[in-house]
Amino acid sequence: MNVRYDMRSIASQFQIYGEFINAGPYGSGHINDTYCAIFNQGGTPVRYILQRINQNVFKTPVALMENVERVTTHISKKGAGHPDFSRCGLTLIPARNGRAWHCDEGGNYWRTYIFVENARTYDAVESPQQAFQAARAFGRFQKLLADLPAPRLHDTIPGFHHTPQRFAKLEAAIAADPANRALLAKPEIEFALNRKAMTGVLLAAGLPERVTHNDTKLNNVMLDDKTGEGICVIDLDTVMPGLAPYDFGDIVRTSTSPAKEDERDLSKVQMQFPMFEALARGYLATAAEFLTKAERQLLVFSGKLITFEIGIRFLTDYLEGDTYFKVHREGHNLDRCRTQFKLVESIEQQEDTMKKLVEKL
Ligand code: ADP
Ligand code: GN1
Ligand code: MG
């Protein structure tokens, strides 16, 4: 985060009781600016999450917040009565003007959530239990939203998982080579170009449109510190109409390899079968009841496809000069692309066994 914001003044725009103590950058998301703010409430320090919506990425913040309000309200209605319901879903704190967001003088959109305490996110998977819990929580999330009343949610990023469009964007970046980096990414470009044929498969399968999360990476679900249970799905900016396998695919991408997304030692990157088995079981524990046969059959393929898709997005951003994802070192997006492509290869090698397992479950 390069720009400094007056967090005291921003926090004062929300309906939070008590005195502001401080606020600092928080988490490891690639998109929004996330802060943890602490308030003194009658002698007790209480934390809140404040976020500035990245408007380079999300062009329609008001529509986005309308989605988030509808989704959080729907989920919280279902949890009413549950003793721990405020930790099972995100809760927005309204701004002083009654809206779910505050727009500052600079045109930045801010929102505030209750901090989900005694739980945390993980940037890399550590055990099959975690994979199971994360996948189960994302499956439950899809299930909870299956009866979201009309109208259709806004598309906060049109074509977000339209892999052929993502591929066309990569081809354009290779041709224009605006940052003069194409030569530095020759093997990765070749890897991508060799796999163009798979990009249209999911979209051509005629799957039903559902409400999906679309960014189901492991660090977008909070696991309870004591029980390890996947309790709260977060990062709701991309919740919109989509296909169920998108969500399963991104869980495979982020919860089967023990390495971090930007690991440089590629020997550490691999699709570990026990993690896959656990996550397939976790996802199906909550999603089996609504998935169609065709959706089920494409689950393993979607793991490969979504890993490839995010890989080409990192590669495109590298070629374009790092304008989309936050980067913290030179070549960061290329490092991220490499781990994704290594994982695609590892999935390719095990795809048949993975499919057999899903058929059996
Ligand atoms: P981004 O879109 O940039 O990924 P996220 O909404 O995922 O932003 O938030 C970034 C990180 O902040 C998360 O990975 C999580 O660790 C933390 N976080 C977000 N919301 C909450 C919350 N309500 N309670 C506790 N931690 C949170
Ligand atoms: C971004 O917001 P975050 O860090 O959870 C991105 C996802 C990518 C992911 C790769 C809106 O997710 O699509 O899969 O990085 N979010 C957006 O780690 O582009
Ligand atoms: Mg996130």
GROMACS .gro file of C-alpha atoms and ligand atoms in nm:
model
  408
    1MET     CA    1   0.000   0.000   0.000
    2ASN     CA    2   0.179   0.313  -0.116
    3VAL     CA    3  -0.083   0.576  -0.038
    4ARG     CA    4  -0.145   0.665   0.326
    5TYR     CA    5  -0.504   0.725   0.427
    6ASP     CA    6  -0.632   0.901   0.737
    7MET     CA    7  -0.775   0.586   0.889
    8ARG     CA    8  -0.910   0.762   1.199
    9SER     CA    9  -1.121   0.990   0.984
   10ILE     CA   10  -1.234   0.705   0.756
   11ALA     CA   11  -1.325   0.483   1.050
   12SER     CA   12  -1.524   0.772   1.202
   13GLN     CA   13  -1.761   0.751   0.904
   14PHE     CA   14  -1.889   0.411   1.021
   15GLN     CA   15  -2.130   0.328   1.302
   16ILE     CA   16  -1.866   0.195   1.540
   17TYR     CA   17  -1.898   0.260   1.910
   18GLY     CA   18  -1.595   0.366   2.120
   19GLU     CA   19  -1.266   0.545   2.063
   20PHE     CA   20  -1.045   0.476   1.765
   21ILE     CA   21  -0.704   0.346   1.884
   22ASN     CA   22  -0.517   0.263   1.562
   23ALA     CA   23  -0.535   0.090   1.223
   24GLY     CA   24  -0.272  -0.090   1.018
   25PRO     CA   25  -0.248  -0.286   0.690
   26TYR     CA   26  -0.371  -0.641   0.727
   27GLY     CA   27  -0.371  -0.973   0.536
   28SER     CA   28  -0.214  -1.083   0.210
   29GLY     CA   29  -0.486  -1.026  -0.051
   30HIS     CA   30  -0.375  -0.919  -0.399
   31ILE     CA   31  -0.654  -0.672  -0.468
   32ASN     CA   32  -0.808  -0.451  -0.199
   33ASP     CA   33  -0.639  -0.242   0.068
   34THR     CA   34  -0.731  -0.414   0.392
   35TYR     CA   35  -0.679  -0.260   0.739
   36CYS     CA   36  -0.740  -0.385   1.086
   37ALA     CA   37  -0.873  -0.102   1.307
   38ILE     CA   38  -0.889  -0.123   1.685
   39PHE     CA   39  -1.146   0.058   1.897
   40ASN     CA   40  -1.160   0.093   2.272
   41GLN     CA   41  -1.510  -0.012   2.373
   42GLY     CA   42  -1.550   0.048   2.746
   43GLY     CA   43  -1.194  -0.068   2.818
   44THR     CA   44  -1.201  -0.363   2.578
   45PRO     CA   45  -1.007  -0.343   2.250
   46VAL     CA   46  -1.231  -0.453   1.963
   47ARG     CA   47  -1.107  -0.512   1.607
   48TYR     CA   48  -1.275  -0.429   1.276
   49ILE     CA   49  -1.177  -0.488   0.914
   50LEU     CA   50  -1.179  -0.175   0.698
   51GLN     CA   51  -1.129  -0.211   0.324
   52ARG     CA   52  -1.076   0.023   0.038
   53ILE     CA   53  -1.226  -0.131  -0.275
   54ASN     CA   54  -0.976  -0.147  -0.561
   55GLN     CA   55  -1.147   0.054  -0.834
   56ASN     CA   56  -0.886  -0.035  -1.092
   57VAL     CA   57  -1.028  -0.386  -1.065
   58PHE     CA   58  -1.390  -0.321  -0.963
   59LYS     CA   59  -1.536  -0.050  -1.186
   60THR     CA   60  -1.882  -0.046  -1.025
   61PRO     CA   61  -1.830  -0.031  -0.646
   62VAL     CA   62  -2.191   0.060  -0.565
   63ALA     CA   63  -2.325  -0.240  -0.760
   64LEU     CA   64  -2.059  -0.453  -0.593
   65MET     CA   65  -2.170  -0.340  -0.247
   66GLU     CA   66  -2.532  -0.408  -0.339
   67ASN     CA   67  -2.429  -0.769  -0.412
   68VAL     CA   68  -2.233  -0.795  -0.087
   69GLU     CA   69  -2.527  -0.660   0.115
   70ARG     CA   70  -2.772  -0.903  -0.042
   71VAL     CA   71  -2.539  -1.199   0.003
   72THR     CA   72  -2.444  -1.124   0.365
   73THR     CA   73  -2.808  -1.056   0.459
   74HIS     CA   74  -2.925  -1.379   0.299
   75ILE     CA   75  -2.660  -1.584   0.476
   76SER     CA   76  -2.716  -1.418   0.812
   77LYS     CA   77  -3.092  -1.486   0.795
   78LYS     CA   78  -3.016  -1.854   0.758
   79GLY     CA   79  -2.779  -1.848   1.054
   80ALA     CA   80  -3.021  -1.665   1.286
   81GLY     CA   81  -3.051  -1.855   1.610
   82HIS     CA   82  -2.712  -2.024   1.574
   83PRO     CA   83  -2.515  -1.940   1.892
   84ASP     CA   84  -2.204  -1.839   1.695
   85PHE     CA   85  -2.378  -1.692   1.391
   86SER     CA   86  -2.178  -1.365   1.381
   87ARG     CA   87  -1.865  -1.570   1.306
   88CYS     CA   88  -2.028  -1.785   1.035
   89GLY     CA   89  -2.071  -1.509   0.782
   90LEU     CA   90  -1.940  -1.159   0.718
   91THR     CA   91  -2.130  -0.874   0.883
   92LEU     CA   92  -2.116  -0.524   0.737
   93ILE     CA   93  -2.109  -0.227   0.973
   94PRO     CA   94  -2.317   0.052   0.814
   95ALA     CA   95  -2.171   0.394   0.746
   96ARG     CA   96  -2.308   0.696   0.936
   97ASN     CA   97  -2.519   0.787   0.632
   98GLY     CA   98  -2.694   0.449   0.662
   99ARG     CA   99  -2.537   0.301   0.353
  100ALA     CA  100  -2.311  -0.006   0.348
  101TRP     CA  101  -2.018   0.200   0.225
  102HIS     CA  102  -1.852   0.538   0.259
  103CYS     CA  103  -1.705   0.732  -0.031
  104ASP     CA  104  -1.420   0.967   0.076
  105GLU     CA  105  -1.327   1.304  -0.083
  106GLY     CA  106  -1.080   1.126  -0.310
  107GLY     CA  107  -1.361   0.908  -0.453
  108ASN     CA  108  -1.238   0.596  -0.268
  109TYR     CA  109  -1.504   0.349  -0.157
  110TRP     CA  110  -1.467   0.203   0.192
  111ARG     CA  111  -1.654  -0.064   0.387
  112THR     CA  112  -1.626  -0.214   0.733
  113TYR     CA  113  -1.678  -0.568   0.856
  114ILE     CA  114  -1.694  -0.721   1.201
  115PHE     CA  115  -1.360  -0.891   1.263
  116VAL     CA  116  -1.404  -1.268   1.275
  117GLU     CA  117  -1.207  -1.353   1.590
  118ASN     CA  118  -1.046  -1.681   1.696
  119ALA     CA  119  -1.013  -1.793   1.337
  120ARG     CA  120  -0.759  -1.731   1.062
  121THR     CA  121  -0.676  -1.776   0.696
  122TYR     CA  122  -0.383  -1.975   0.553
  123ASP     CA  123  -0.175  -1.886   0.247
  124ALA     CA  124  -0.070  -2.249   0.192
  125VAL     CA  125  -0.242  -2.570   0.288
  126GLU     CA  126  -0.086  -2.765   0.573
  127SER     CA  127  -0.300  -3.074   0.613
  128PRO     CA  128  -0.579  -3.274   0.446
  129GLN     CA  129  -0.808  -3.164   0.731
  130GLN     CA  130  -0.764  -2.802   0.625
  131ALA     CA  131  -0.836  -2.889   0.262
  132PHE     CA  132  -1.149  -3.075   0.371
  133GLN     CA  133  -1.270  -2.788   0.588
  134ALA     CA  134  -1.204  -2.519   0.328
  135ALA     CA  135  -1.380  -2.712   0.052
  136ARG     CA  136  -1.674  -2.797   0.274
  137ALA     CA  137  -1.717  -2.432   0.364
  138PHE     CA  138  -1.714  -2.320   0.000
  139GLY     CA  139  -1.961  -2.596  -0.093
  140ARG     CA  140  -2.187  -2.483   0.191
  141PHE     CA  141  -2.156  -2.126   0.069
  142GLN     CA  142  -2.287  -2.226  -0.276
  143LYS     CA  143  -2.568  -2.420  -0.111
  144LEU     CA  144  -2.671  -2.129   0.114
  145LEU     CA  145  -2.697  -1.901  -0.188
  146ALA     CA  146  -2.881  -2.146  -0.413
  147ASP     CA  147  -3.213  -1.983  -0.315
  148LEU     CA  148  -3.102  -1.619  -0.320
  149PRO     CA  149  -3.416  -1.434  -0.435
  150ALA     CA  150  -3.416  -1.253  -0.773
  151PRO     CA  151  -3.292  -1.031  -0.930
  152ARG     CA  152  -2.972  -1.181  -1.069
  153LEU     CA  153  -2.660  -1.048  -0.893
  154HIS     CA  154  -2.451  -0.787  -1.075
  155ASP     CA  155  -2.148  -0.908  -1.269
  156THR     CA  156  -1.884  -0.721  -1.072
  157ILE     CA  157  -1.618  -0.818  -1.327
  158PRO     CA  158  -1.774  -0.921  -1.659
  159GLY     CA  159  -1.617  -1.234  -1.807
  160PHE     CA  160  -1.424  -1.303  -1.485
  161HIS     CA  161  -1.389  -1.676  -1.557
  162HIS     CA  162  -1.426  -1.653  -1.935
  163THR     CA  163  -1.104  -1.843  -2.000
  164PRO     CA  164  -1.104  -1.790  -2.381
  165GLN     CA  165  -1.125  -1.412  -2.323
  166ARG     CA  166  -0.843  -1.436  -2.069
  167PHE     CA  167  -0.642  -1.625  -2.329
  168ALA     CA  168  -0.712  -1.362  -2.597
  169LYS     CA  169  -0.587  -1.098  -2.354
  170LEU     CA  170  -0.268  -1.296  -2.308
  171GLU     CA  171  -0.221  -1.325  -2.685
  172ALA     CA  172  -0.266  -0.948  -2.717
  173ALA     CA  173  -0.009  -0.887  -2.441
  174ILE     CA  174   0.240  -1.119  -2.610
  175ALA     CA  175   0.193  -0.936  -2.941
  176ALA     CA  176   0.217  -0.585  -2.793
  177ASP     CA  177   0.483  -0.671  -2.533
  178PRO     CA  178   0.444  -0.325  -2.371
  179ALA     CA  179   0.699  -0.385  -2.092
  180ASN     CA  180   0.952  -0.564  -2.311
  181ARG     CA  181   0.931  -0.880  -2.107
  182ALA     CA  182   0.815  -1.142  -2.357
  183LEU     CA  183   1.169  -1.270  -2.408
  184LEU     CA  184   1.205  -1.325  -2.033
  185ALA     CA  185   0.894  -1.542  -2.028
  186LYS     CA  186   0.954  -1.750  -2.339
  187PRO     CA  187   0.902  -2.098  -2.183
  188GLU     CA  188   0.590  -1.982  -2.000
  189ILE     CA  189   0.443  -1.828  -2.317
  190GLU     CA  190   0.506  -2.151  -2.501
  191PHE     CA  191   0.350  -2.353  -2.220
  192ALA     CA  192   0.037  -2.138  -2.240
  193LEU     CA  193   0.007  -2.134  -2.619
  194ASN     CA  194   0.027  -2.515  -2.627
  195ARG     CA  195  -0.284  -2.540  -2.413
  196LYS     CA  196  -0.524  -2.306  -2.592
  197ALA     CA  197  -0.756  -2.596  -2.679
  198MET     CA  198  -0.869  -2.647  -2.320
  199THR     CA  199  -0.985  -2.290  -2.263
  200GLY     CA  200  -1.337  -2.324  -2.407
  201VAL     CA  201  -1.435  -2.665  -2.267
  202LEU     CA  202  -1.617  -2.560  -1.950
  203LEU     CA  203  -1.814  -2.281  -2.115
  204ALA     CA  204  -1.925  -2.514  -2.394
  205ALA     CA  205  -2.060  -2.778  -2.155
  206GLY     CA  206  -2.400  -2.613  -2.102
  207LEU     CA  207  -2.378  -2.617  -1.721
  208PRO     CA  208  -2.643  -2.436  -1.512
  209GLU     CA  209  -2.574  -2.084  -1.395
  210ARG     CA  210  -2.553  -2.058  -1.015
  211VAL     CA  211  -2.447  -1.804  -0.756
  212THR     CA  212  -2.078  -1.876  -0.709
  213HIS     CA  213  -1.797  -1.719  -0.511
  214ASN     CA  214  -1.546  -1.720  -0.797
  215ASP     CA  215  -1.238  -1.656  -0.581
  216THR     CA  216  -1.231  -1.960  -0.357
  217LYS     CA  217  -0.864  -1.952  -0.273
  218LEU     CA  218  -0.765  -2.100   0.057
  219ASN     CA  219  -0.702  -1.762   0.216
  220ASN     CA  220  -1.059  -1.656   0.146
  221VAL     CA  221  -1.203  -1.887   0.409
  222MET     CA  222  -1.146  -1.855   0.783
  223LEU     CA  223  -1.075  -2.170   0.980
  224ASP     CA  224  -1.156  -2.179   1.352
  225ASP     CA  225  -0.841  -2.169   1.568
  226LYS     CA  226  -0.964  -2.435   1.810
  227THR     CA  227  -1.165  -2.678   1.600
  228GLY     CA  228  -1.011  -2.616   1.257
  229GLU     CA  229  -1.362  -2.591   1.115
  230GLY     CA  230  -1.413  -2.378   0.802
  231ILE     CA  231  -1.648  -2.125   0.954
  232CYS     CA  232  -1.659  -1.811   0.745
  233VAL     CA  233  -1.620  -1.751   0.373
  234ILE     CA  234  -1.481  -1.402   0.308
  235ASP     CA  235  -1.383  -1.180   0.011
  236LEU     CA  236  -1.727  -1.151  -0.142
  237ASP     CA  237  -1.643  -0.903  -0.420
  238THR     CA  238  -1.667  -1.160  -0.695
  239VAL     CA  239  -1.978  -1.340  -0.573
  240MET     CA  240  -2.191  -1.335  -0.887
  241PRO     CA  241  -2.352  -1.567  -1.141
  242GLY     CA  242  -2.108  -1.842  -1.238
  243LEU     CA  243  -2.051  -2.215  -1.275
  244ALA     CA  244  -2.009  -2.444  -0.975
  245PRO     CA  245  -1.683  -2.599  -1.104
  246TYR     CA  246  -1.514  -2.255  -1.103
  247ASP     CA  247  -1.522  -2.266  -0.724
  248PHE     CA  248  -1.412  -2.626  -0.698
  249GLY     CA  249  -1.131  -2.553  -0.946
  250ASP     CA  250  -0.987  -2.268  -0.743
  251ILE     CA  251  -0.989  -2.480  -0.427
  252VAL     CA  252  -0.787  -2.743  -0.614
  253ARG     CA  253  -0.549  -2.469  -0.729
  254THR     CA  254  -0.487  -2.337  -0.379
  255SER     CA  255  -0.536  -2.636  -0.150
  256THR     CA  256  -0.354  -2.931  -0.302
  257SER     CA  257   0.003  -2.803  -0.329
  258PRO     CA  258   0.201  -2.738  -0.010
  259ALA     CA  259   0.386  -2.444  -0.169
  260LYS     CA  260   0.282  -2.080  -0.155
  261GLU     CA  261   0.150  -1.925  -0.474
  262ASP     CA  262   0.476  -1.735  -0.529
  263GLU     CA  263   0.719  -2.014  -0.428
  264ARG     CA  264   1.040  -1.997  -0.632
  265ASP     CA  265   1.151  -2.353  -0.568
  266LEU     CA  266   0.925  -2.529  -0.815
  267SER     CA  267   1.022  -2.872  -0.686
  268LYS     CA  268   0.792  -2.795  -0.392
  269VAL     CA  269   0.491  -2.743  -0.618
  270GLN     CA  270   0.278  -3.050  -0.673
  271MET     CA  271  -0.078  -3.177  -0.665
  272GLN     CA  272  -0.083  -3.399  -0.356
  273PHE     CA  273  -0.340  -3.672  -0.385
  274PRO     CA  274  -0.435  -3.694  -0.014
  275MET     CA  275  -0.515  -3.321  -0.018
  276PHE     CA  276  -0.723  -3.365  -0.331
  277GLU     CA  277  -0.913  -3.655  -0.183
  278ALA     CA  278  -0.986  -3.456   0.133
  279LEU     CA  279  -1.106  -3.152  -0.056
  280ALA     CA  280  -1.321  -3.354  -0.295
  281ARG     CA  281  -1.483  -3.519   0.008
  282GLY     CA  282  -1.527  -3.182   0.179
  283TYR     CA  283  -1.683  -3.014  -0.123
  284LEU     CA  284  -1.915  -3.305  -0.198
  285ALA     CA  285  -2.022  -3.323   0.168
  286THR     CA  286  -2.211  -2.998   0.112
  287ALA     CA  287  -2.248  -2.972  -0.268
  288ALA     CA  288  -2.335  -3.327  -0.376
  289GLU     CA  289  -2.704  -3.268  -0.314
  290PHE     CA  290  -2.738  -2.997  -0.579
  291LEU     CA  291  -2.466  -3.077  -0.835
  292THR     CA  292  -2.576  -3.222  -1.168
  293LYS     CA  293  -2.397  -3.518  -1.326
  294ALA     CA  294  -2.237  -3.292  -1.585
  295GLU     CA  295  -2.103  -3.056  -1.317
  296ARG     CA  296  -1.958  -3.346  -1.123
  297GLN     CA  297  -1.787  -3.481  -1.432
  298LEU     CA  298  -1.611  -3.152  -1.488
  299LEU     CA  299  -1.480  -3.102  -1.134
  300VAL     CA  300  -1.131  -3.240  -1.195
  301PHE     CA  301  -1.101  -3.068  -1.530
  302SER     CA  302  -1.195  -2.740  -1.363
  303GLY     CA  303  -0.902  -2.781  -1.121
  304LYS     CA  304  -0.668  -2.790  -1.417
  305LEU     CA  305  -0.850  -2.516  -1.607
  306ILE     CA  306  -0.874  -2.264  -1.323
  307THR     CA  307  -0.509  -2.320  -1.231
  308PHE     CA  308  -0.420  -2.258  -1.594
  309GLU     CA  309  -0.649  -1.954  -1.611
  310ILE     CA  310  -0.494  -1.786  -1.306
  311GLY     CA  311  -0.151  -1.878  -1.445
  312ILE     CA  312  -0.221  -1.697  -1.772
  313ARG     CA  313  -0.361  -1.400  -1.580
  314PHE     CA  314  -0.035  -1.372  -1.383
  315LEU     CA  315   0.160  -1.408  -1.708
  316THR     CA  316  -0.050  -1.141  -1.880
  317ASP     CA  317  -0.002  -0.903  -1.588
  318TYR     CA  318   0.373  -0.968  -1.594
  319LEU     CA  319   0.385  -0.890  -1.967
  320GLU     CA  320   0.172  -0.579  -1.918
  321GLY     CA  321   0.406  -0.442  -1.651
  322ASP     CA  322   0.224  -0.546  -1.328
  323THR     CA  323  -0.083  -0.326  -1.347
  324TYR     CA  324  -0.343  -0.556  -1.185
  325PHE     CA  325  -0.214  -0.779  -0.903
  326LYS     CA  326  -0.019  -0.624  -0.615
  327VAL     CA  327   0.348  -0.719  -0.650
  328HIS     CA  328   0.616  -0.708  -0.380
  329ARG     CA  329   0.931  -0.791  -0.580
  330GLU     CA  330   1.065  -0.796  -0.932
  331GLY     CA  331   0.932  -1.083  -1.137
  332HIS     CA  332   0.665  -1.154  -0.874
  333ASN     CA  333   0.389  -1.221  -1.128
  334LEU     CA  334   0.621  -1.443  -1.333
  335ASP     CA  335   0.706  -1.645  -1.021
  336ARG     CA  336   0.334  -1.683  -0.953
  337CYS     CA  337   0.270  -1.789  -1.313
  338ARG     CA  338   0.542  -2.054  -1.287
  339THR     CA  339   0.390  -2.218  -0.979
  340GLN     CA  340   0.052  -2.231  -1.152
  341PHE     CA  341   0.193  -2.392  -1.465
  342LYS     CA  342   0.392  -2.642  -1.261
  343LEU     CA  343   0.071  -2.734  -1.083
  344VAL     CA  344  -0.115  -2.769  -1.414
  345GLU     CA  345   0.150  -3.022  -1.521
  346SER     CA  346   0.118  -3.209  -1.195
  347ILE     CA  347  -0.262  -3.224  -1.236
  348GLU     CA  348  -0.222  -3.342  -1.596
  349GLN     CA  349  -0.012  -3.632  -1.471
  350GLN     CA  350  -0.272  -3.738  -1.214
  351GLU     CA  351  -0.595  -3.639  -1.384
  352ASP     CA  352  -0.719  -3.993  -1.453
  353THR     CA  353  -0.673  -4.108  -1.094
  354MET     CA  354  -0.837  -3.790  -0.968
  355LYS     CA  355  -1.139  -3.849  -1.193
  356LYS     CA  356  -1.171  -4.209  -1.076
  357LEU     CA  357  -1.178  -4.091  -0.718
  358VAL     CA  358  -1.454  -3.836  -0.782
  359GLU     CA  359  -1.660  -4.102  -0.963
  360LYS     CA  360  -1.625  -4.328  -0.663
  361LEU     CA  361  -1.729  -4.071  -0.399
  362ADP     P1  362  -0.852  -0.919  -0.099
  362ADP     O1  363  -0.968  -0.900  -0.189
  362ADP     O2  364  -0.750  -0.816  -0.117
  362ADP     O3  365  -0.799  -1.060  -0.107
  362ADP     P2  366  -0.982  -1.002   0.151
  362ADP     O4  367  -1.125  -0.959   0.166
  362ADP     O5  368  -0.959  -1.142   0.113
  362ADP     O6  369  -0.908  -0.899   0.050
  362ADP     O7  370  -0.908  -0.969   0.289
  362ADP     C1  371  -0.769  -0.984   0.303
  362ADP     C2  372  -0.737  -1.065   0.429
  362ADP     O8  373  -0.790  -0.996   0.544
  362ADP     C3  374  -0.801  -1.204   0.433
  362ADP     O9  375  -0.722  -1.302   0.370
  362ADP     C4  376  -0.816  -1.228   0.584
  362ADP    O10  377  -0.696  -1.278   0.639
  362ADP     C5  378  -0.840  -1.088   0.641
  362ADP     N1  379  -0.984  -1.063   0.662
  362ADP     C6  380  -1.073  -1.016   0.571
  362ADP     N2  381  -1.196  -1.002   0.626
  362ADP     C7  382  -1.185  -1.040   0.756
  362ADP     C8  383  -1.275  -1.045   0.869
  362ADP     N3  384  -1.403  -1.006   0.858
  362ADP     N4  385  -1.226  -1.086   0.988
  362ADP     C9  386  -1.096  -1.122   1.003
  362ADP     N5  387  -1.006  -1.119   0.901
  362ADP    C10  388  -1.048  -1.079   0.780
  363GN1     C1  389  -0.701  -1.229  -0.645
  363GN1     O1  390  -0.844  -1.088  -0.397
  363GN1     P1  391  -0.764  -1.213  -0.385
  363GN1     O2  392  -0.622  -1.190  -0.350
  363GN1     O3  393  -0.838  -1.307  -0.294
  363GN1     C2  394  -0.791  -1.232  -0.767
  363GN1     C3  395  -0.830  -1.376  -0.798
  363GN1     C4  396  -0.706  -1.459  -0.822
  363GN1     C5  397  -0.616  -1.448  -0.700
  363GN1     C6  398  -0.486  -1.519  -0.722
  363GN1     C7  399  -1.074  -0.989  -0.806
  363GN1     O4  400  -0.770  -1.279  -0.533
  363GN1     O5  401  -0.911  -1.380  -0.915
  363GN1     O6  402  -0.740  -1.593  -0.843
  363GN1     O7  403  -0.587  -1.311  -0.670
  363GN1     N1  404  -0.909  -1.151  -0.744
  363GN1     C8  405  -0.953  -1.068  -0.840
  363GN1     O8  406  -0.423  -1.538  -0.601
  363GN1     O9  407  -0.900  -1.057  -0.950
  364MG      MG  408  -0.881  -1.240  -0.058
   0.00000   0.00000   0.00000
